[in-house]
Coordinates of C-alpha atoms in Angstrom, one line a residue:
X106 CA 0.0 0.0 0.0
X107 CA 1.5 3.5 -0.7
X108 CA 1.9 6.7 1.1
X109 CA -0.9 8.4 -0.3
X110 CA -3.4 5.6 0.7
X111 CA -1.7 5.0 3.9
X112 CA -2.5 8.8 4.4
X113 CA -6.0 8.6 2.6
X114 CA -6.9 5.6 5.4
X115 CA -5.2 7.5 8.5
X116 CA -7.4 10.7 7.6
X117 CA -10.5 8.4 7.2
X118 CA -10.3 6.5 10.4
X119 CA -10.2 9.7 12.5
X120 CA -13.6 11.3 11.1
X121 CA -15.1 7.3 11.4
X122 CA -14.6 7.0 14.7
X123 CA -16.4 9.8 15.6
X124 CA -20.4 8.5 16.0
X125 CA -21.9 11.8 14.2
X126 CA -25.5 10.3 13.9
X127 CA -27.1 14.1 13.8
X128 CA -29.5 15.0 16.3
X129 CA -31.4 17.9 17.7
X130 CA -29.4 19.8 20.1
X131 CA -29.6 22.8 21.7
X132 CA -26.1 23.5 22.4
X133 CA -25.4 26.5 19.8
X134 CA -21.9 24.8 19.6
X135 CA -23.0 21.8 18.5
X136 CA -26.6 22.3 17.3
X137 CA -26.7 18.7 15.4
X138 CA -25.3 16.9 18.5
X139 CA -21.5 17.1 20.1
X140 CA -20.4 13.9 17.4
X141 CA -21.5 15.8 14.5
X142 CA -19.8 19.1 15.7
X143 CA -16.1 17.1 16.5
X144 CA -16.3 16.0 13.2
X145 CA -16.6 19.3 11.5
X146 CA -14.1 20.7 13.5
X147 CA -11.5 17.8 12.9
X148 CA -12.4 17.8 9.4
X149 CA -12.0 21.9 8.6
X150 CA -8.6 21.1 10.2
X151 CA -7.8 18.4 7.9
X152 CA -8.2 20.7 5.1
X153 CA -6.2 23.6 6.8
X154 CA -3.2 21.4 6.9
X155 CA -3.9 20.1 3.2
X156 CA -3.6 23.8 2.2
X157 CA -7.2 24.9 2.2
X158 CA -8.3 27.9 3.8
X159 CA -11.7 26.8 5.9
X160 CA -14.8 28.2 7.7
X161 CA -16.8 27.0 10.4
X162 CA -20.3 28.9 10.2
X163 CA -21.8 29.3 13.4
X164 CA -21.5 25.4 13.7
X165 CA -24.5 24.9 11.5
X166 CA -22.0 23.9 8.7
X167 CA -18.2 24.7 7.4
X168 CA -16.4 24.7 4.3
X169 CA -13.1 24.6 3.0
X170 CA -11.7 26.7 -0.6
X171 CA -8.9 26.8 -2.6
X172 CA -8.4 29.6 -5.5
X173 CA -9.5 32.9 -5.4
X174 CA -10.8 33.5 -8.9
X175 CA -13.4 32.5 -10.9
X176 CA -16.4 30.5 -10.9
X177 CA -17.5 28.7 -7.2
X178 CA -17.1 25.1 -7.6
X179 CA -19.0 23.2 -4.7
X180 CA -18.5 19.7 -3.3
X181 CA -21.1 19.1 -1.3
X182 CA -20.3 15.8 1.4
X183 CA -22.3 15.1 4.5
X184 CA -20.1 14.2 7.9
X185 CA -23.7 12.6 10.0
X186 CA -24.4 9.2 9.6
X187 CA -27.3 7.1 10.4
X188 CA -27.2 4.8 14.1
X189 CA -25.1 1.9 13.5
X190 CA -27.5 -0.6 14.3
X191 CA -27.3 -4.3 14.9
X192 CA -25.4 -7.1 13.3
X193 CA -21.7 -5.9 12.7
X194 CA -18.7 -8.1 12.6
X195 CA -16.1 -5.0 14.0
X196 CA -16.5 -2.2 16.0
X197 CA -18.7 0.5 13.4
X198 CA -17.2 3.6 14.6
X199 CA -13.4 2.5 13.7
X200 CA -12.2 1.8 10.3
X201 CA -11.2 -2.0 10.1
X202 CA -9.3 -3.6 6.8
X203 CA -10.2 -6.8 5.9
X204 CA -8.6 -8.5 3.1
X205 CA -9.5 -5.5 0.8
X206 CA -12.0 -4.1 2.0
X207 CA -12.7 -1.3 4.3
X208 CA -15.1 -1.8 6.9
X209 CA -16.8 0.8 9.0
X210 CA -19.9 3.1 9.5
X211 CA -19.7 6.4 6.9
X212 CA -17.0 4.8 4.7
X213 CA -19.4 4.6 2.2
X214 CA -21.8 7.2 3.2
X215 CA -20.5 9.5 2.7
X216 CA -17.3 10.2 5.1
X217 CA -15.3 7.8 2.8
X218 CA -16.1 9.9 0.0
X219 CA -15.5 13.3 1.4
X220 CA -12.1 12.2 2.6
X221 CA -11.1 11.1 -1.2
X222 CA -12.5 14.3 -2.3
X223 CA -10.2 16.0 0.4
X224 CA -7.4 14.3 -0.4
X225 CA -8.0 14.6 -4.0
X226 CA -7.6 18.2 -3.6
X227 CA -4.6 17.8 -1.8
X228 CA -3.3 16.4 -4.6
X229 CA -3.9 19.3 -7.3
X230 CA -2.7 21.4 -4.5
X231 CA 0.9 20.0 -4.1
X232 CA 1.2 19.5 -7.6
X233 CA 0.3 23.0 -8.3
X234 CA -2.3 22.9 -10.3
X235 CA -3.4 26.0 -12.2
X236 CA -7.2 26.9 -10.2
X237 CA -8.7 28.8 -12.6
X238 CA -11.8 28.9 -10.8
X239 CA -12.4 28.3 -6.8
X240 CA -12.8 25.1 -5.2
X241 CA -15.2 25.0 -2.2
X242 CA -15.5 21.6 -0.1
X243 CA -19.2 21.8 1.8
X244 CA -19.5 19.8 4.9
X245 CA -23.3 19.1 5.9
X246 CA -23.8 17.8 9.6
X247 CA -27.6 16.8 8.9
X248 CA -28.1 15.0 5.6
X249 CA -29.2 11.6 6.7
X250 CA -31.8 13.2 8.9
X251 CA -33.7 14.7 5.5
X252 CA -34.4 18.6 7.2
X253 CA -31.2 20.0 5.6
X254 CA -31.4 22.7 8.2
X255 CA -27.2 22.5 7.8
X256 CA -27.6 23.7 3.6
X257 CA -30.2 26.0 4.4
X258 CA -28.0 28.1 7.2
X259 CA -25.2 28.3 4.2
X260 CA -27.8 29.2 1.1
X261 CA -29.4 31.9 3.7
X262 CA -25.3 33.1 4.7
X263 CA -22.6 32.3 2.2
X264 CA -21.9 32.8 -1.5
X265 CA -24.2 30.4 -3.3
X266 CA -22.2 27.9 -6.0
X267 CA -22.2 28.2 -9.9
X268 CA -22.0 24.4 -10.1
X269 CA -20.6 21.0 -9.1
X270 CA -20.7 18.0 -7.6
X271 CA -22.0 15.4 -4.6
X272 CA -19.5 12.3 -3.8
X273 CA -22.8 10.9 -2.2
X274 CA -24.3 8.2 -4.9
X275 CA -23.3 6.2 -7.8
X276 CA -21.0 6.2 -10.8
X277 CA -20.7 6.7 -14.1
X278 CA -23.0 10.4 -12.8
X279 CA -26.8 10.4 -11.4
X280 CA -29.0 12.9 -13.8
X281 CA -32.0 12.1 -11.9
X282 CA -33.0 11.1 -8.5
X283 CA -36.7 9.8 -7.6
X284 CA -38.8 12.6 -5.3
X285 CA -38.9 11.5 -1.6
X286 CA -41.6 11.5 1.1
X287 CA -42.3 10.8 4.6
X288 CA -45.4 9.8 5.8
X289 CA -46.3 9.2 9.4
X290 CA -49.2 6.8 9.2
X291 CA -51.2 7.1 13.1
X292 CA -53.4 3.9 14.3
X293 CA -55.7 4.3 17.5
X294 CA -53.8 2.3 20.1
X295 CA -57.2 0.7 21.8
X296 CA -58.0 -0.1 18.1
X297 CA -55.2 -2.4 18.2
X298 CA -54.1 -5.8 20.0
X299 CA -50.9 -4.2 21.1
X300 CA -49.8 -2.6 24.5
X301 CA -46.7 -1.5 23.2
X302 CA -44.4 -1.7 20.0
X303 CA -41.1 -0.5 18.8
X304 CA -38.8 -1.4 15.7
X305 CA -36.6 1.0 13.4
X306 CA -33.5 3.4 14.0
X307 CA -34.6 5.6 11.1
X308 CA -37.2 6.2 8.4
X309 CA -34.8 5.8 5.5
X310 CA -32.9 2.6 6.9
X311 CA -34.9 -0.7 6.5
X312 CA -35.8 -1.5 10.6
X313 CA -33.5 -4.6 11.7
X314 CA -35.4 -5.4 14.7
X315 CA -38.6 -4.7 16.1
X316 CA -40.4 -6.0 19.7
X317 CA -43.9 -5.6 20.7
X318 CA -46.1 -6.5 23.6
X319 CA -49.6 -8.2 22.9
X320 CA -52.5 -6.9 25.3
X321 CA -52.5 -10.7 26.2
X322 CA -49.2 -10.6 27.5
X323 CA -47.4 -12.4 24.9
X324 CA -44.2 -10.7 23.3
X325 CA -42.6 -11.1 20.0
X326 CA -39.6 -10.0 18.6
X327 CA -38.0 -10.1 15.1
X328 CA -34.9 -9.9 13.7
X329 CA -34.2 -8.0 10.0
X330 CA -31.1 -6.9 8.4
X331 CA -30.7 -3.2 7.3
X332 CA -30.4 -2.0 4.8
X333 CA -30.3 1.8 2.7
X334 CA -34.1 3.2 2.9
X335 CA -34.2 3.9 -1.2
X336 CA -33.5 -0.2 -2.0
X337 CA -35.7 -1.8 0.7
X338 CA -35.2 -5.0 -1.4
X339 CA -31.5 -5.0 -0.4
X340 CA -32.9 -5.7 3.7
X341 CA -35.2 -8.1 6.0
X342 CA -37.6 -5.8 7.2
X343 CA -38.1 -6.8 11.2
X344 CA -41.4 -4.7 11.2
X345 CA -43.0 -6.3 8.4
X346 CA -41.6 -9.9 9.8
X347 CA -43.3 -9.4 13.1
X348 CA -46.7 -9.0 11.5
X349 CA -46.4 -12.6 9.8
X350 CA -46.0 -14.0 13.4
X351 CA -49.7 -12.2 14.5
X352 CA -51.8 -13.3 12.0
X353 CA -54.3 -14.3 14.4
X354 CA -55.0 -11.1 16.5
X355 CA -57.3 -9.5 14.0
X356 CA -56.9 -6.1 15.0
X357 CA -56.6 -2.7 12.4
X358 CA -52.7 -2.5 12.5
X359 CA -52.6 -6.4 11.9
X360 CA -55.0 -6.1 8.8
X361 CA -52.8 -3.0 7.5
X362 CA -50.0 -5.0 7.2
X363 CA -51.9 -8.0 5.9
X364 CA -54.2 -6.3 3.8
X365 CA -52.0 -3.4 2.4
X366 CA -48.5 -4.5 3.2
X367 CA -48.1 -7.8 2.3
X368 CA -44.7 -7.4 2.2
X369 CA -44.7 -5.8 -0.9
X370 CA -42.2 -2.9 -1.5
X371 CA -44.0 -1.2 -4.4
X372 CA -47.3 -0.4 -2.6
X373 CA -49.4 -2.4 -5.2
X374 CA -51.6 -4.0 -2.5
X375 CA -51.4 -0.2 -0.4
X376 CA -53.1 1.9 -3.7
X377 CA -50.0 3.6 -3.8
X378 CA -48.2 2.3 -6.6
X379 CA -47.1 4.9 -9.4
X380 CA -44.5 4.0 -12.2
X381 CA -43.1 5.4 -15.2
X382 CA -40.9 4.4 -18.3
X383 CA -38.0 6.6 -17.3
X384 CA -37.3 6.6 -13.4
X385 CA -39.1 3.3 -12.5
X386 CA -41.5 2.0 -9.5
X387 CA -42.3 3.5 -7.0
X388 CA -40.6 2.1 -3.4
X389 CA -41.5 2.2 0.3
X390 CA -39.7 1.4 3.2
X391 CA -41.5 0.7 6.9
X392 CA -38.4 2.6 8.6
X393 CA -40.4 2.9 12.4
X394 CA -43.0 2.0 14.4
X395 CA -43.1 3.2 18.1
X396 CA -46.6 3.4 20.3
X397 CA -47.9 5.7 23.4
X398 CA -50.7 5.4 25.5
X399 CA -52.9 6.5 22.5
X400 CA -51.6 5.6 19.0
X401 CA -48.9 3.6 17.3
X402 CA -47.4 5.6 14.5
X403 CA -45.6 3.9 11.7
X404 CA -43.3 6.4 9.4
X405 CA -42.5 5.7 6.0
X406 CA -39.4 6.1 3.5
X407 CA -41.0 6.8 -0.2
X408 CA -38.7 7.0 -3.1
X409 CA -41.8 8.1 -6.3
X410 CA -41.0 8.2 -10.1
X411 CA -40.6 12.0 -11.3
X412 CA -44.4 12.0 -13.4
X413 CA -45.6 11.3 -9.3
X414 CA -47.3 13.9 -7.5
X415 CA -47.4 12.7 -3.6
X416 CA -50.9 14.1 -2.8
X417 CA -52.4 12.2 -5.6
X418 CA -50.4 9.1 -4.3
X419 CA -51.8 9.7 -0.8
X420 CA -55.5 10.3 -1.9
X421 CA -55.3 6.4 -3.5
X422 CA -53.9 5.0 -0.7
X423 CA -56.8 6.5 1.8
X424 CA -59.3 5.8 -0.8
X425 CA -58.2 1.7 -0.6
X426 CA -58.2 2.2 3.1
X427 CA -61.3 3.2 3.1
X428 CA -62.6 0.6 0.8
X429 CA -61.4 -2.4 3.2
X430 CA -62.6 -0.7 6.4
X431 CA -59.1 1.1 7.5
X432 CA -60.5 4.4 7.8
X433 CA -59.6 5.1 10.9
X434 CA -56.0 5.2 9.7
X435 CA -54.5 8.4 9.5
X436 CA -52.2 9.3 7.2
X437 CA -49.6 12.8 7.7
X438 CA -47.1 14.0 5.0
X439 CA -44.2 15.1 7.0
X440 CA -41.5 15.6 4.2
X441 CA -42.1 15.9 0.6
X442 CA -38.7 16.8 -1.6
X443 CA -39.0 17.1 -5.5
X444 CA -37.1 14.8 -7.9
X445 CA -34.1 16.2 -9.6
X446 CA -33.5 16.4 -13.1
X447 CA -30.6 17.5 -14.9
X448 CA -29.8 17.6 -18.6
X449 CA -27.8 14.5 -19.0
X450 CA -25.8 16.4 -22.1
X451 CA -24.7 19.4 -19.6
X452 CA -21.6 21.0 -19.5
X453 CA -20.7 19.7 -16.0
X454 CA -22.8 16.2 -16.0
X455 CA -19.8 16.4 -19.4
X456 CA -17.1 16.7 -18.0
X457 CA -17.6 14.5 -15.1
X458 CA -18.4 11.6 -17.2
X459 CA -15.4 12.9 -19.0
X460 CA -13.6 11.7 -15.8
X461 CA -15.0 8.8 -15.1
X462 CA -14.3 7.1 -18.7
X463 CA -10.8 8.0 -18.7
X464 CA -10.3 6.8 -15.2
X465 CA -12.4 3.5 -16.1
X466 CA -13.0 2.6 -19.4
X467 CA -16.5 2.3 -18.6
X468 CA -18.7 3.8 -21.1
X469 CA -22.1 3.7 -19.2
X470 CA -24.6 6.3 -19.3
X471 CA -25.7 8.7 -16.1
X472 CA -28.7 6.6 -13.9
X473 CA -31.3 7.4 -12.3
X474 CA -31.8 6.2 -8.7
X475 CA -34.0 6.4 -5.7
X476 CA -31.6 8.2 -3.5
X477 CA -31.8 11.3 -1.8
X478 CA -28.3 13.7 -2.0
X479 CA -27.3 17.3 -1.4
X480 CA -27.7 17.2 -5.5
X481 CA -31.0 18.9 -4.1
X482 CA -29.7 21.2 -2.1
X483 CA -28.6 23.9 -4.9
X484 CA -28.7 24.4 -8.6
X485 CA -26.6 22.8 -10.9
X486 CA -25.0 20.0 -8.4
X487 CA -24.9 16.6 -9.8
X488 CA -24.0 13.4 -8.1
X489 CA -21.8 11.7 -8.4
X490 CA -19.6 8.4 -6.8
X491 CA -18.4 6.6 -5.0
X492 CA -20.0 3.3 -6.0
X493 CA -18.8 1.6 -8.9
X494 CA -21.4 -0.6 -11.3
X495 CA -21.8 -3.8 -9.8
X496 CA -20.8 -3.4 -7.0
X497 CA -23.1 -4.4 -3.3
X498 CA -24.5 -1.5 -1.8
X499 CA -23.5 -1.7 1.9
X500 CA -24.6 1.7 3.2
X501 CA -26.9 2.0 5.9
X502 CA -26.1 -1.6 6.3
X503 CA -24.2 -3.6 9.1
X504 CA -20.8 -3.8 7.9
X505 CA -20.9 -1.7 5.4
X506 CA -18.1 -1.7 3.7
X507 CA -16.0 -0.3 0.6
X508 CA -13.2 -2.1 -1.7
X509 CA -9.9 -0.1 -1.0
X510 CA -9.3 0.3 -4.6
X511 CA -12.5 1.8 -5.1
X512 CA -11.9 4.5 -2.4
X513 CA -8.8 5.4 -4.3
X514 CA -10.5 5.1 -7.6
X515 CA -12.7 6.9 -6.3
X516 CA -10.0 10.0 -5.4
X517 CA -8.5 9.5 -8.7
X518 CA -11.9 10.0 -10.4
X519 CA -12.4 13.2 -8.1
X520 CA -8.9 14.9 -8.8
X521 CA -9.6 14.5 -12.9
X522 CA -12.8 15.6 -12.7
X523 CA -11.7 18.8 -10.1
X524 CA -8.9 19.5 -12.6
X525 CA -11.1 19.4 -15.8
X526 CA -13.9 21.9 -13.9
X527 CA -11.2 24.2 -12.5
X528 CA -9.4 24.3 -15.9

């Protein structure tokens, strides 16, 4: 292994070690939770010492340039992470090389990414390469927790980009992500044969274990496996397991999930499915369910095809809930963000691909996928890495994991395509 990755996996297992799972907080120091804050700070300071001159904005998120002419280039990388969960083989919050692979939570998504777009940078910058226009590194504290509070603090207070990039998805280039929502779906608890019920870390992971109390004192439990939110086929879903094992308490949360669920992830059986030629099915992920004395409340990850409209999705799922006797199943949207859609023949979507080839050989065209990134934050951002084609998608799994040559692909694809925008 060489100096440069030696250096590349040094830098990484600092930030990884840090738990950053954002959170509310009041603390104005560290307003998405202390983890979240140390890893901003340490991070800003990796950039100082790589040459970069960097920001901390009133701790709602920091940045890092280089150049001082030109167009503003933005990278925009995320530093949170989603909770760990169950099921890992190592410790998540330490970076752990086995064989060759790189185990650990973030190195993926997306801290794994941000440090290869660091050091990629790093590299231009010792080898003094002409900046013809300015390089700005974005660090987000709150991306996996879908408010984005973090990019709204910097579009209200600092200089807004001209274009760039996202090191938080796929390669060859994403021209299109899926619109996501959130609904909260509320069941009257004495409608229901449970006393109490909880599964999930998150809405956009799939739940890996969930545990419930009967009201005749039997408990059940079930195990899943996790999985990314967007790609609910990728995990076990614990929530929806657990509802197999009840079958018998006929109850309205037991005949939603029997009824509607199914244990479909497309929402055919809900009156929620919506599809279309370019971007696909529709998905849905149960992320949590948690009860109080008066309701349990199950939230929900949807990833919907870009000719979707939520409301009219939401108006056909309460009209079939209606139609087998679910009606008093309430149904909230709590987060609604548009699909993106970029012109896949772009200047910048151009040159990144541009990248890519030479780096690759791979010829493949930009994708479309379900998931969410910064790409939506601000105009004219496209995203884009770290994943290879082919290759498992770990994040927001136990273990999750990246190849060590693909990490260092991945800086080599970031340094061409920084060098081509900046030319």
């Amino acid at each position: 292994m060489d100096k440069a990755t030696q250096d590349l996996l040094k830098d990484l297992d600092e930030i990884v070690s840090i738990n950053s799972v954002s959170i509310e907080s009041d603390d104005p120091q560290a307003p998405f939770g202390k983890g979240a804050a140390e890893a901003l700070e340490k991070t800003l300071a990796l950039c100082e010492k790589y040459g970069m001159k960097a920001k901390n904005c009133n701790h709602m998120v920091g940045y890092a340039d280089y150049g001082d002419k030109g167009d503003l280039i933005g990278i925009l990388c995320h530093l949170d992470v989603v909770p760990a969960g169950d099921g890992w083989s190592s410790d998540p919050f330490k970076v752990t090389i086995k064989g060759d692979k790189i185990y650990g939570r973030g190195v993926t998504d997306d801290k794994g990414p941000a440090m290869a777009a660091i050091h990629a940078m790093k590299e231009l910058i010792e080898e003094k390469v002409p900046f013809n226009h300015r390089v700005r590194l974005i660090f987000g504290q709150a991306e996996e927790t879908g408010d984005w509070k973090d990019m709204d603090y910097y579009l209200a207070h600092e200089d807004h980009v001209d274009y760039g990039f996202t090191p938080d998805a796929e390669f060859p280039a994403i021209y299109c992500e899926k619109g996501i929502a959130n609904l909260k779906i509320s069941f009257p608890k004495d409608q229901t044969a449970f006393d109490s019920i909880q599964g999930g870390n998150a809405t956009n992971m799939v739940a890996d274990s969930c545990e419930a109390q009967l009201k005749n004192g039997k408990t059940l439990k079930a195990q899943g496996k996790s999985a990314h939110g967007s790609t609910p086929w990728d995990g076990d879903n614990a929530i929806v397991k657990l509802f197999k094992e009840v079958e018998e308490e006929d109850c309205l949360l037991t005949r939603f999930f029997q009824d509607c669920v199914k244990g479909e992830n497309n929402g055919k059986s809900l009156g929620g499915y919506w599809s279309d030629e370019e971007s696909g099915e529709i998905s849905y992920n149960y992320g949590i369910i948690e009860s109080d004395q008066d309701q349990v409340r199950l939230y929900v990850d949807i990833r919907y095809p870009i000719t979707g409209k939520i409301q009219d999705i939401i108006q056909n799922i309460e009209k079939v809930l209606e139609e087998k006797g679910l009606g008093a199943v309430k149904i909230d949207l709590i987060r609604d963000e548009a699909f993106v859609h970029l012109d896949q023949e772009g200047p910048v979507m151009t040159k990144l691909l541009e990248a890519y080839r030479e780096k690759t050989g791979d010829q493949s065209p930009a994708k479309v996928i379900g998931g969410g990134t910064y790409a939506r934050a601000m105009d004219g951002i496209v995203a884009f890495g770290p994943m290879l084609p082919g290759r498992e998608a770990t994040e927001h799994m136990p273990d999750e994991n990246i190849l060590i040559e693909d990490l260092v692909l991945a800086k080599e694809i970031y340094k061409s395509a920084i060098q081509k925008l900046v030319d």
